[in-house]
Tab-separated table of C-alpha atoms in Angstrom:
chain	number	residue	atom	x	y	z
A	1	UNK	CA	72.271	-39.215	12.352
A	2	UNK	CA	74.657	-42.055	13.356
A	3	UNK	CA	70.768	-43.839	14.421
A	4	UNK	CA	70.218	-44.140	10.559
A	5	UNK	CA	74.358	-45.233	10.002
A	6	UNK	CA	73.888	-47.881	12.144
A	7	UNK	CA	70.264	-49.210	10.865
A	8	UNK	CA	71.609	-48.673	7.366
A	9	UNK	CA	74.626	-51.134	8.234
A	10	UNK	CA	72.058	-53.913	10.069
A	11	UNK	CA	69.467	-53.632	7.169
A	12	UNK	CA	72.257	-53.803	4.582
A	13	UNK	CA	73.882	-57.358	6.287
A	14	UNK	CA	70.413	-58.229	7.010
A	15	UNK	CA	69.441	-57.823	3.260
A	16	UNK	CA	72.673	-59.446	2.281
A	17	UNK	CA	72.052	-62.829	4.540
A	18	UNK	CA	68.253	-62.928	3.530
A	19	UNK	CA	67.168	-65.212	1.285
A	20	UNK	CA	70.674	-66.010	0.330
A	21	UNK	CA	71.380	-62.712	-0.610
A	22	UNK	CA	73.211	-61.031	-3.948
A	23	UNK	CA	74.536	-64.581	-4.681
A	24	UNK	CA	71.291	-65.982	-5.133
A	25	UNK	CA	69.821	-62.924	-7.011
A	26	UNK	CA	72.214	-62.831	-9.247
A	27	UNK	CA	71.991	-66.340	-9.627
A	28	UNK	CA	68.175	-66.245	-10.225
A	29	UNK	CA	68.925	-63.395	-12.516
A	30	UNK	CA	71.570	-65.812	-14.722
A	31	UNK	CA	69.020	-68.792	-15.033
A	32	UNK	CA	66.520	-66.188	-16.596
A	33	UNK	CA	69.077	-64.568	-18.521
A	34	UNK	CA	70.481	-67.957	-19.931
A	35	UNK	CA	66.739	-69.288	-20.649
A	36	UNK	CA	65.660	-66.900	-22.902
A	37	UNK	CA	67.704	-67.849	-25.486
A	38	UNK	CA	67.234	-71.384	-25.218
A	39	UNK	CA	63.051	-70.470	-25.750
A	40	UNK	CA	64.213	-67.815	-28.384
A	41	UNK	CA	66.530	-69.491	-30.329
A	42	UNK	CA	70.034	-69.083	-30.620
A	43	UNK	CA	70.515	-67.153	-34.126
A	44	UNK	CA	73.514	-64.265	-32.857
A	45	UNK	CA	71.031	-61.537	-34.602
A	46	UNK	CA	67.524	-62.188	-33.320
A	47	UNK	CA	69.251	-62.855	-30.006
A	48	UNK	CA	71.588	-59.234	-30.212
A	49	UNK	CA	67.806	-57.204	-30.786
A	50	UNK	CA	66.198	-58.642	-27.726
A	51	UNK	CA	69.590	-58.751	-25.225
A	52	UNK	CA	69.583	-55.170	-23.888
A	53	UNK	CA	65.417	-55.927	-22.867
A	54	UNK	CA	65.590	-59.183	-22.108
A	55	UNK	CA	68.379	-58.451	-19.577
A	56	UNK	CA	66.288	-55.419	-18.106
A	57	UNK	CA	62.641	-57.649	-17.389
A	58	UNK	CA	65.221	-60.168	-16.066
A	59	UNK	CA	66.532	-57.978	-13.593
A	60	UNK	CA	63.367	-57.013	-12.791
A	61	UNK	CA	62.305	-60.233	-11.748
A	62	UNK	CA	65.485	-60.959	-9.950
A	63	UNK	CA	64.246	-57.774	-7.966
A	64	UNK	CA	61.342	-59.545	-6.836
A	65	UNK	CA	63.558	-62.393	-5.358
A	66	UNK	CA	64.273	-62.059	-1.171
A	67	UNK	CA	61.909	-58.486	-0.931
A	68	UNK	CA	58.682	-60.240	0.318
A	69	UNK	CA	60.946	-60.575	3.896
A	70	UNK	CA	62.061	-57.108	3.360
A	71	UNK	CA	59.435	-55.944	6.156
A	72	UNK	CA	58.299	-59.486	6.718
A	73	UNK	CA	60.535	-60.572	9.117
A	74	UNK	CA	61.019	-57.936	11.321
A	75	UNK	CA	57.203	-58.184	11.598
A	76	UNK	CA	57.179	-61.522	13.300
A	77	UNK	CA	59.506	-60.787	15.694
A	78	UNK	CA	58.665	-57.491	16.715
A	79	UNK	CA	61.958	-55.622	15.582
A	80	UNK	CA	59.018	-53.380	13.591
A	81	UNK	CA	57.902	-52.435	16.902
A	82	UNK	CA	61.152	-51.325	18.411
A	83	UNK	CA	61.966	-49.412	14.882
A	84	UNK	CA	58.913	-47.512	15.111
A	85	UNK	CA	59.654	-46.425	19.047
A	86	UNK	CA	61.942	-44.226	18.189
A	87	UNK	CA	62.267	-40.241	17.440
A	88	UNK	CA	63.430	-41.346	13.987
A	89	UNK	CA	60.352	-40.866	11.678
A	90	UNK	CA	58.894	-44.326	10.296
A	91	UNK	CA	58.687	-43.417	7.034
A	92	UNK	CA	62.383	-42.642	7.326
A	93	UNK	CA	63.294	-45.903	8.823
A	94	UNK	CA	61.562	-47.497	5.717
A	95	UNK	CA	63.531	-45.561	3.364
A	96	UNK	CA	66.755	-46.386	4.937
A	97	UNK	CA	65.626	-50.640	4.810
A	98	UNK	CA	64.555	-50.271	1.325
A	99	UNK	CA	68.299	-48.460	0.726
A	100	UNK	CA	69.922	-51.431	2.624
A	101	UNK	CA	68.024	-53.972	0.435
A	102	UNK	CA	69.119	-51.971	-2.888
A	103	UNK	CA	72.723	-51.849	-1.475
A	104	UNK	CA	72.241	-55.330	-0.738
A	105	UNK	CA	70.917	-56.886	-4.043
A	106	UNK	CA	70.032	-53.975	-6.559
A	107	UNK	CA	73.477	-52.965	-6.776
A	108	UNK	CA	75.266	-56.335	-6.961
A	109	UNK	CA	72.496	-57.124	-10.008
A	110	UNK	CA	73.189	-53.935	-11.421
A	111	UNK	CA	76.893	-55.193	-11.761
A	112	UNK	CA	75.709	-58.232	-13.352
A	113	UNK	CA	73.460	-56.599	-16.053
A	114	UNK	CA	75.911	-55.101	-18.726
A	115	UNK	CA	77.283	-59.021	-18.331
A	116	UNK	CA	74.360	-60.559	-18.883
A	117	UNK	CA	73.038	-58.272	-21.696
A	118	UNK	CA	76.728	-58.503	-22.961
A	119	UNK	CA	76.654	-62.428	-23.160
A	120	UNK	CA	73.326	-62.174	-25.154
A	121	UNK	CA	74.858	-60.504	-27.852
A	122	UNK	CA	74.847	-56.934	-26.897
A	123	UNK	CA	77.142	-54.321	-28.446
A	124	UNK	CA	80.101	-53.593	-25.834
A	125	UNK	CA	79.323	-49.861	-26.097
A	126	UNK	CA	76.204	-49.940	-24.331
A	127	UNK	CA	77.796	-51.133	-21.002
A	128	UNK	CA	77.685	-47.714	-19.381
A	129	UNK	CA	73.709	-47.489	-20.462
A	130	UNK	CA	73.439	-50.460	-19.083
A	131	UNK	CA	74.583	-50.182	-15.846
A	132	UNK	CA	73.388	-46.729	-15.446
A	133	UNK	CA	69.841	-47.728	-16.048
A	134	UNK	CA	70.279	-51.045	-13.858
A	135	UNK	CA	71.597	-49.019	-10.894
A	136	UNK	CA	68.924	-46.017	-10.921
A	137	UNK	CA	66.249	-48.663	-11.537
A	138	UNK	CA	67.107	-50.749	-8.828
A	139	UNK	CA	66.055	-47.612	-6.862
A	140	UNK	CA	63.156	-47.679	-8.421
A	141	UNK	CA	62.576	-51.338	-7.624
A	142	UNK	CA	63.201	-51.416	-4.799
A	143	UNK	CA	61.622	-48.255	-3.135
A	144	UNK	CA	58.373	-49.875	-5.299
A	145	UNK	CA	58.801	-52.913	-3.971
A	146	UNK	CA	59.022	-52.021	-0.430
A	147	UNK	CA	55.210	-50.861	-1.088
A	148	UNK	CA	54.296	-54.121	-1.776
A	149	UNK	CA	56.238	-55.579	1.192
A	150	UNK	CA	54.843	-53.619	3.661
A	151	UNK	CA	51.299	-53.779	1.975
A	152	UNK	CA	51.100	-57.909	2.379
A	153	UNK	CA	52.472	-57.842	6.132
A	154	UNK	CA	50.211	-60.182	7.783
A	155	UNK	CA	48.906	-62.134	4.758
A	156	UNK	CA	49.715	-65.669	4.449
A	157	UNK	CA	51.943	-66.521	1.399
A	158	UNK	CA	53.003	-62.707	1.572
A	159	UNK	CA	55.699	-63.460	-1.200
A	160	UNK	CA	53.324	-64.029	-3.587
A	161	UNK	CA	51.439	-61.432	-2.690
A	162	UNK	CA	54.036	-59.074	-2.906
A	163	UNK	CA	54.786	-59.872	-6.414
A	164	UNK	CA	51.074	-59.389	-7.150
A	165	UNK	CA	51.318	-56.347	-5.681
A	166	UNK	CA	54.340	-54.732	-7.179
A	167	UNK	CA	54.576	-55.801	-10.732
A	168	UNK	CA	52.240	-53.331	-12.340
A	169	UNK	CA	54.348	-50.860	-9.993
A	170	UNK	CA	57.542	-51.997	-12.058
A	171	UNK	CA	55.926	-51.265	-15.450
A	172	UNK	CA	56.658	-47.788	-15.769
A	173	UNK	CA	60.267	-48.199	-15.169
A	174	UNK	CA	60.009	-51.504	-17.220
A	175	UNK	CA	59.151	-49.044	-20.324
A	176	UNK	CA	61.367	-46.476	-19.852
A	177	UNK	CA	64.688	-48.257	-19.425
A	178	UNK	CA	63.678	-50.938	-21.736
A	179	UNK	CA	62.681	-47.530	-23.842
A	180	UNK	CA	65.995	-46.055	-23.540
A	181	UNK	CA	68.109	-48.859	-23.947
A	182	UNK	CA	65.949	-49.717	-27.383
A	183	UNK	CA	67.007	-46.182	-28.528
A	184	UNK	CA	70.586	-46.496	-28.065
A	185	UNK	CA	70.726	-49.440	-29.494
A	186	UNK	CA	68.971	-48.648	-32.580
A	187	UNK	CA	70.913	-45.330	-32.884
A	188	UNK	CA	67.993	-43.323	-31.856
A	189	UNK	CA	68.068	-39.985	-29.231
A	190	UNK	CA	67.765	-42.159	-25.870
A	191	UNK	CA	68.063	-39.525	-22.994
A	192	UNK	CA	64.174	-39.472	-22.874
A	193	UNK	CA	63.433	-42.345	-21.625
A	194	UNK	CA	66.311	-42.616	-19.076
A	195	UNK	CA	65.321	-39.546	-17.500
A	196	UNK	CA	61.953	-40.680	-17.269
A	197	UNK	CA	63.659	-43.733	-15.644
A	198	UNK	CA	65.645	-41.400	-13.201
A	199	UNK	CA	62.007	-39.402	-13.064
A	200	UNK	CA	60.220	-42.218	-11.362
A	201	UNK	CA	63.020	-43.300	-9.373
A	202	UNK	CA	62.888	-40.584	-7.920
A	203	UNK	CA	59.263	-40.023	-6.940
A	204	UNK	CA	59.523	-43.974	-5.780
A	205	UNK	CA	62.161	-42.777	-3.529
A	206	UNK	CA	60.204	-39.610	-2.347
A	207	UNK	CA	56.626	-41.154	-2.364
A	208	UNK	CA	57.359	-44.976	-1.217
A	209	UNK	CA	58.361	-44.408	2.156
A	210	UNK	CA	54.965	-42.405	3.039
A	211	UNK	CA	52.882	-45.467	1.798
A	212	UNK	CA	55.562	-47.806	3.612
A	213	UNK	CA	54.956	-46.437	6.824
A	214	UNK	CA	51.193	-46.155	6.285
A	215	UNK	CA	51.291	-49.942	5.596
A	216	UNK	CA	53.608	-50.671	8.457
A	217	UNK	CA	51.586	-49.016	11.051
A	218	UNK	CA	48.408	-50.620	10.032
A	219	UNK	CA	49.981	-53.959	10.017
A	220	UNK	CA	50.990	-53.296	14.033
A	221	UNK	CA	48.291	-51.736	15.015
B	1	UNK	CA	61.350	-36.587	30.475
B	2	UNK	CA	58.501	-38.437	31.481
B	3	UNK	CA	57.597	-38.430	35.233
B	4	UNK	CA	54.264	-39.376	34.920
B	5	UNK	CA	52.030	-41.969	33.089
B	6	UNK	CA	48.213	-41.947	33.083
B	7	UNK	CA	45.459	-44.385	32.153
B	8	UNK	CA	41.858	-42.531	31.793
B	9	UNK	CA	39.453	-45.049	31.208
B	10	UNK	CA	41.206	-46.807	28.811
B	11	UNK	CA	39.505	-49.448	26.722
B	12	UNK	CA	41.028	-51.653	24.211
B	13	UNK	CA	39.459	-53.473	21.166
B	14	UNK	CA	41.177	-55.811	19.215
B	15	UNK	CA	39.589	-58.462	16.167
B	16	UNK	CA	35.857	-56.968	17.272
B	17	UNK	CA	36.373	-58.106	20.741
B	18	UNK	CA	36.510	-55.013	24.138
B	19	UNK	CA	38.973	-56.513	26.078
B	20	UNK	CA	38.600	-54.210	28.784
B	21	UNK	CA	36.924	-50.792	29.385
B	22	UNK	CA	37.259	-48.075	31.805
B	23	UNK	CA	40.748	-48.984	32.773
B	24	UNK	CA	42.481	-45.869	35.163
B	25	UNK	CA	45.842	-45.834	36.586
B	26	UNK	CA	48.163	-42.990	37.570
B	27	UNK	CA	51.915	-43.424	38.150
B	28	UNK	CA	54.294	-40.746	39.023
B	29	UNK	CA	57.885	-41.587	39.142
B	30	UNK	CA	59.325	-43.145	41.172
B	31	UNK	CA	56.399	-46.056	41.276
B	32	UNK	CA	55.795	-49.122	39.375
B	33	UNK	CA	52.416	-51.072	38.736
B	34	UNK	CA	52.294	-55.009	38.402
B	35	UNK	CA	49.921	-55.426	35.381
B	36	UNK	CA	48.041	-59.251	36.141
B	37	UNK	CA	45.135	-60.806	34.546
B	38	UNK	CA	44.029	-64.387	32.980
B	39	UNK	CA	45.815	-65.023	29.356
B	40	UNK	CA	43.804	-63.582	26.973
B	41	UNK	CA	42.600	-60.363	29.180
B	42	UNK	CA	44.513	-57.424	27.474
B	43	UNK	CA	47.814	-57.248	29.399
B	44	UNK	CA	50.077	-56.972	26.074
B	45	UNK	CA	47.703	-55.235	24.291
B	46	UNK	CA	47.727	-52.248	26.959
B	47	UNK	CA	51.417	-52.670	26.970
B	48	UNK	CA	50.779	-51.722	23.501
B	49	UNK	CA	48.259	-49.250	23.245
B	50	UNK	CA	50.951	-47.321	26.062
B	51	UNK	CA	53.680	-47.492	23.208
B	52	UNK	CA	51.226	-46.304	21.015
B	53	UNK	CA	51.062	-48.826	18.457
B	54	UNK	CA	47.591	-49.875	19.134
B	55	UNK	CA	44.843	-47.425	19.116
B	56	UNK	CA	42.653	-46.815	21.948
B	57	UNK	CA	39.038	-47.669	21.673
B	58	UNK	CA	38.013	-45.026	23.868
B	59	UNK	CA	40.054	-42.943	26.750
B	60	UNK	CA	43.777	-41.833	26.454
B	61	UNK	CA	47.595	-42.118	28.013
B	62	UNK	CA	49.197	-39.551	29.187
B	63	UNK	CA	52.888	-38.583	29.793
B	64	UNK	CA	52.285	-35.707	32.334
B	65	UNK	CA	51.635	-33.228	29.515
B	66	UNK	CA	54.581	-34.411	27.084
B	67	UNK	CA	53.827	-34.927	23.588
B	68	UNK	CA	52.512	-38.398	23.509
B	69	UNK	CA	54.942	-38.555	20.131
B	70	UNK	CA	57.907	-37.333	21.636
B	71	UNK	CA	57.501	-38.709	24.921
B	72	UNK	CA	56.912	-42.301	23.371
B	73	UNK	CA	59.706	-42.110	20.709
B	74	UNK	CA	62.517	-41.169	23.373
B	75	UNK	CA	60.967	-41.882	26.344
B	76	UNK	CA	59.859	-45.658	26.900
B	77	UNK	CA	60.953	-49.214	26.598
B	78	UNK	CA	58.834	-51.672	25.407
B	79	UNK	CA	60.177	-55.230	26.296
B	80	UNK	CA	57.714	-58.231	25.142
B	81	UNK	CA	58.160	-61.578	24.090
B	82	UNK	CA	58.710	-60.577	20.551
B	83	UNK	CA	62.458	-59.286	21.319
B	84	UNK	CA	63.465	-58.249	17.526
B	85	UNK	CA	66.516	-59.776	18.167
B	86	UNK	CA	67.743	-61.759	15.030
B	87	UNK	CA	68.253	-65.627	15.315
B	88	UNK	CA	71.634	-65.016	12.267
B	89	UNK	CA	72.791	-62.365	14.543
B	90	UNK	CA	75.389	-62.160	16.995
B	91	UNK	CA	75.041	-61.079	20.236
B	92	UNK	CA	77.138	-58.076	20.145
B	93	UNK	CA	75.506	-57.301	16.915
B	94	UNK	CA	72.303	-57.294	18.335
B	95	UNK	CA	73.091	-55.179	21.768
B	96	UNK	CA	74.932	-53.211	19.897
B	97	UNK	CA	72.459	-52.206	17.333
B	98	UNK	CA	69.329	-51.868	19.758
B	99	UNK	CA	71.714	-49.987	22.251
B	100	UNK	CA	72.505	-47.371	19.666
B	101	UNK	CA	69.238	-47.401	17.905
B	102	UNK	CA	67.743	-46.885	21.361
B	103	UNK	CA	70.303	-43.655	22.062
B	104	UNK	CA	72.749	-45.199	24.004
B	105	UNK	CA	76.536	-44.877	24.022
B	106	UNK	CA	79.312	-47.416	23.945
B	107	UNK	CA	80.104	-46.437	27.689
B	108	UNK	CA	76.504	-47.483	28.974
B	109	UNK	CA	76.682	-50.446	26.722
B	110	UNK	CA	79.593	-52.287	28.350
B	111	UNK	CA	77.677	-51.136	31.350
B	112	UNK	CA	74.764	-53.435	30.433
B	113	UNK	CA	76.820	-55.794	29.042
B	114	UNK	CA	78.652	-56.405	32.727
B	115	UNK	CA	75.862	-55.808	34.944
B	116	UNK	CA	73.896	-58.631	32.697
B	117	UNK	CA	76.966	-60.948	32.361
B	118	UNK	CA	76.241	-60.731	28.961
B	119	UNK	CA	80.189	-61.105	28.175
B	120	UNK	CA	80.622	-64.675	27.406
B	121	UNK	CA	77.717	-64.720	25.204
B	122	UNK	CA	78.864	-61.713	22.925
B	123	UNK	CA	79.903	-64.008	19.832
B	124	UNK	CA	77.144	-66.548	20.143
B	125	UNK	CA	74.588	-66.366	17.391
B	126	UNK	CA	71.447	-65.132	19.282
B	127	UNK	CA	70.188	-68.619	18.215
B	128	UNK	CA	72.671	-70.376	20.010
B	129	UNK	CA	70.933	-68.617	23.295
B	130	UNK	CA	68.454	-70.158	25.667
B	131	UNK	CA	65.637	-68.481	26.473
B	132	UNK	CA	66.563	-67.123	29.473
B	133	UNK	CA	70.021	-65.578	27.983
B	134	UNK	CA	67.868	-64.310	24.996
B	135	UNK	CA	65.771	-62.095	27.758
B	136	UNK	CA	68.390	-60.810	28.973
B	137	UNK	CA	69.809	-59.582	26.316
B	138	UNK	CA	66.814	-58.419	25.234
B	139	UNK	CA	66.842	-56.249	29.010
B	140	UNK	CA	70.096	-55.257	28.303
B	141	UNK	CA	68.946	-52.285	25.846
B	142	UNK	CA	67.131	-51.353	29.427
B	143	UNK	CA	70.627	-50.391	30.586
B	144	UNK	CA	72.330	-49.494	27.352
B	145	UNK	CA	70.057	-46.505	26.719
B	146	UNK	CA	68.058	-45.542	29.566
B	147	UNK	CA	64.460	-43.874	29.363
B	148	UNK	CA	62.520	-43.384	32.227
B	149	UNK	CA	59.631	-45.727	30.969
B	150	UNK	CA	59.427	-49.190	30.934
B	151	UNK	CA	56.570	-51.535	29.836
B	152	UNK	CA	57.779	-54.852	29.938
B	153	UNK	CA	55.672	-58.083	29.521
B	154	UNK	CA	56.364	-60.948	31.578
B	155	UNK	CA	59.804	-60.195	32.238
B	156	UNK	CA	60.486	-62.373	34.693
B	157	UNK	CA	59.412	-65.789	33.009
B	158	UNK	CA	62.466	-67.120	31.218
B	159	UNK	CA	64.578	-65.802	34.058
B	160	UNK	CA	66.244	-68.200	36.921
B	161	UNK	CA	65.946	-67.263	40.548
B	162	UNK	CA	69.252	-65.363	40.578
B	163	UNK	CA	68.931	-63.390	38.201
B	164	UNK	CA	64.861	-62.451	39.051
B	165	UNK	CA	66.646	-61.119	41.763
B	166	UNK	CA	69.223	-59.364	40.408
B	167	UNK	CA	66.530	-58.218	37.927
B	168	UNK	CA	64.429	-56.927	40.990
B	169	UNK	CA	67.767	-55.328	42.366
B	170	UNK	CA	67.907	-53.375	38.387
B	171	UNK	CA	64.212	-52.000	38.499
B	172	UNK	CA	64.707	-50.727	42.117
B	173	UNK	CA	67.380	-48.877	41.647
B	174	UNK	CA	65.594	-47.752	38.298
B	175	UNK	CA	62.741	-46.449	40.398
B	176	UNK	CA	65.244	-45.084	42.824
B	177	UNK	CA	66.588	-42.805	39.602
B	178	UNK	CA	62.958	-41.568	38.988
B	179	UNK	CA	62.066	-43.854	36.466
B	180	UNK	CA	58.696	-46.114	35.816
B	181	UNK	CA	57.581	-49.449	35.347
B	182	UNK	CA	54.388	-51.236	34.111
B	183	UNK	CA	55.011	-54.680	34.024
B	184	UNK	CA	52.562	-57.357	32.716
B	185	UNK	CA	53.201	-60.444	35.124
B	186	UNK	CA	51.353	-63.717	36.437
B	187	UNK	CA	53.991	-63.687	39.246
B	188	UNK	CA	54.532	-61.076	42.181
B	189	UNK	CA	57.071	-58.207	40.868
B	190	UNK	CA	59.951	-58.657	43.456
B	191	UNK	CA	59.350	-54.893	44.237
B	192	UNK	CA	57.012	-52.672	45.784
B	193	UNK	CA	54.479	-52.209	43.263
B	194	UNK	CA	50.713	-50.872	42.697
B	195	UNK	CA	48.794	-53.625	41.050
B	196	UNK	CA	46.233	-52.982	38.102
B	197	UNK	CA	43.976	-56.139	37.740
B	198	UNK	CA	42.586	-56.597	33.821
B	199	UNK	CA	39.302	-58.109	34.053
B	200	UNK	CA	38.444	-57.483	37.400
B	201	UNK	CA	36.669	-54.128	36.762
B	202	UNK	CA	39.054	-50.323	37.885
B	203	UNK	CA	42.387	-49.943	39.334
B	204	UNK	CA	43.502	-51.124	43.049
B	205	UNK	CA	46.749	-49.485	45.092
């Protein structure tokens, strides 16, 4: 297994120079965060309701940011080639990039969440939530995403595609974290919808890596 | 272990055009076939269809009775113009990576590394390479993690007259070990070698 150790280190420096990396993520992901309540408006109540979702869809979209090149580059230059000679499965290779890219981006944005939610007015107690929901979502973002990036290999103006692709993917998580969160913060029973989170996550994880490789070889071929 | 590779009327389509049809070739090891053709005739994309990652139109490869899976995951090379190396990279990054990915070890990497002088150039960026330093470390994996195998396109055209010759001197002794080559070129192969024209209709010895 020390093939999938040393892919997991390249595609986790490779995600981290891409695109500019976690720094520009989570720098996408504090523009959004400090916009909303400049649309909103900045009364400290109206603000506190919408903080715990507003933060999630941001960090959503900051999950968008750098994964169109997730597949994209190693595409052009035939890296995708020499990955798929190999005894190592595809579809296990994919898993391992899209772990790299969470490693890479999901998890520095998951650090950033509870902050961001935080400086929107959110109560201090729902930091572990948070985080929690921002890590195992990122999962689910990413294993999603990597769908979409494989799907638009090939296409001109991928990245857009991508996003095209893969938004309606990140609804369901979308719902149930935003779900979850909602509940705690209201008071309500909230496990539900972060196991449905954890739920999807987890067939994204399973079932992502089949359609990556599906995607991948049809792209070579 | 592959010790054999076999074209049986091989024909390759790609964007609705046959590139070529009926294509046969046999090579046991030990042998190595100079692939030649105009641009544009199929060479890369039988390269290809060898590794597997483009589909036959009609005939089949074979390994000598191996598992085409197996025998192409563990058993071939493909080197191409598309390199996968990484232009952010280092090159020690890169042979390192590809060596290991490949199934090498750290002993036959240092092994590559000296016998393609690749030791001056192991902190440059692989941008900071020229194109004929990029191609060989792009051969180096060759080395690094041996497999009997190798389909390599053009690989003599960034290379300098020294080291086409040293080169030469590395697939010899390659056949010498029992291995194979099928090598794409517009130039002579500076070894003994069948030759498979594309275009020009069935194999010639």
């Amino acid at each position: 297994m020390s093939r999938l150790g040393t892919l997991l280190a390249r595609e986790t420096a490779l995600a981290w120079g891409r695109g500019g990396g976690p720094l520009v993520s989570v720098g996408f992901y504090a523009g959004v965060a400090t916009l909303l309540p400049l649309a909103i408006g900045p009364e400290p109540a109206r603000l506190a309701a919408i903080a715990p979702g507003a933060a999630w869809v941001a960090l959503a979209l900051a999950s968008l940011l750098s994964l169109d090149r997730l597949f994209e580059r190693d595409f052009e230059d035939g890296a995708l080639d020499h990955l798929a000679l190999s005894p190592v499965p595809l579809e296990l290779t994919c898993a391992v990039k899209c772990l790299g890219q969470w490693l890479a981006t999901g998890a520095p944005l998951a650090l950033a969440a509870p902050i961001a939610a935080i400086g929107l007015g959110a109560k201090l107690d729902m930091t572990p939530l948070i985080l929690a929901c921002a890590l195992i979502g990122g999962l689910a973002f990413a294993f999603t995403g990597g769908i979409g990036a494989a799907l638009s290999l090939g296409a001109r103006r991928g990245g857009l595609l991508t996003a095209v692709i893969v938004l309606p993917l990140f609804v369901p998580p979308v719902i149930f974290g935003g779900g979850a969160l909602a509940a705690f913060a209201g008071g309500l029973p909230w496990p539900g919808g972060f196991i449905l989170l954890a739920a999807y996550a987890a067939a994204a994880v399973a079932l992502g890596p089949l359609a990556m490789a599906a995607a991948c070889r049809n792209a070579l071929s | 272990m592959i010790d054999a590779l076999t074209l049986d009327r091989a024909a390759v389509q790609r964007g609705g055009r046959l590139l070529f049809a009926d294509l046969s070739l046999s090579l046991v090891a030990g042998q190595a076939c100079a692939l030649t053709g105009a641009n544009g005739a199929g060479k890369t994309s039988l390269l290809r269809a060898v590794a597997g990652l483009v589909p036959l139109e009609a005939g089949a490869v074979g390994f000598g009775g191996l598992d085409p899976t197996e025998a192409r995951g563990a058993g071939l090379h493909l080197i191409g113009h598309q390199d996968g190396l990484k232009p952010a990279r280092t090159t020690r990054e890169e042979l390192s990576f590809w060596s290991h990915w490949c199934g090498g070890d750290a002993a036959a990497i240092d092994e590559a590394t000296q016998a393609l002088d690749l030791g001056p150039l192991m902190d440059l960026e692989v941008r900071r390479l020229s194109a004929g330093q990029r191609r060989r470390l792009a051969l180096a994996r060759l080395l690094a993690a041996p497999r009997p195998l190798w389909l390599l396109d053009e690989p003599l055209s960034p290379l300098d007259a020294g080291w086409r010759t040293r080169f030469g001197a590395m697939m010899q002794a390659h056949l010498k070990g029992g291995g194979l080559i099928l090598a794409a070129v517009h130039d002579p192969l500076p070894i003994k070698a069948k030759t498979l024209e594309i275009g020009a209709q069935g194999a010639g010895e």
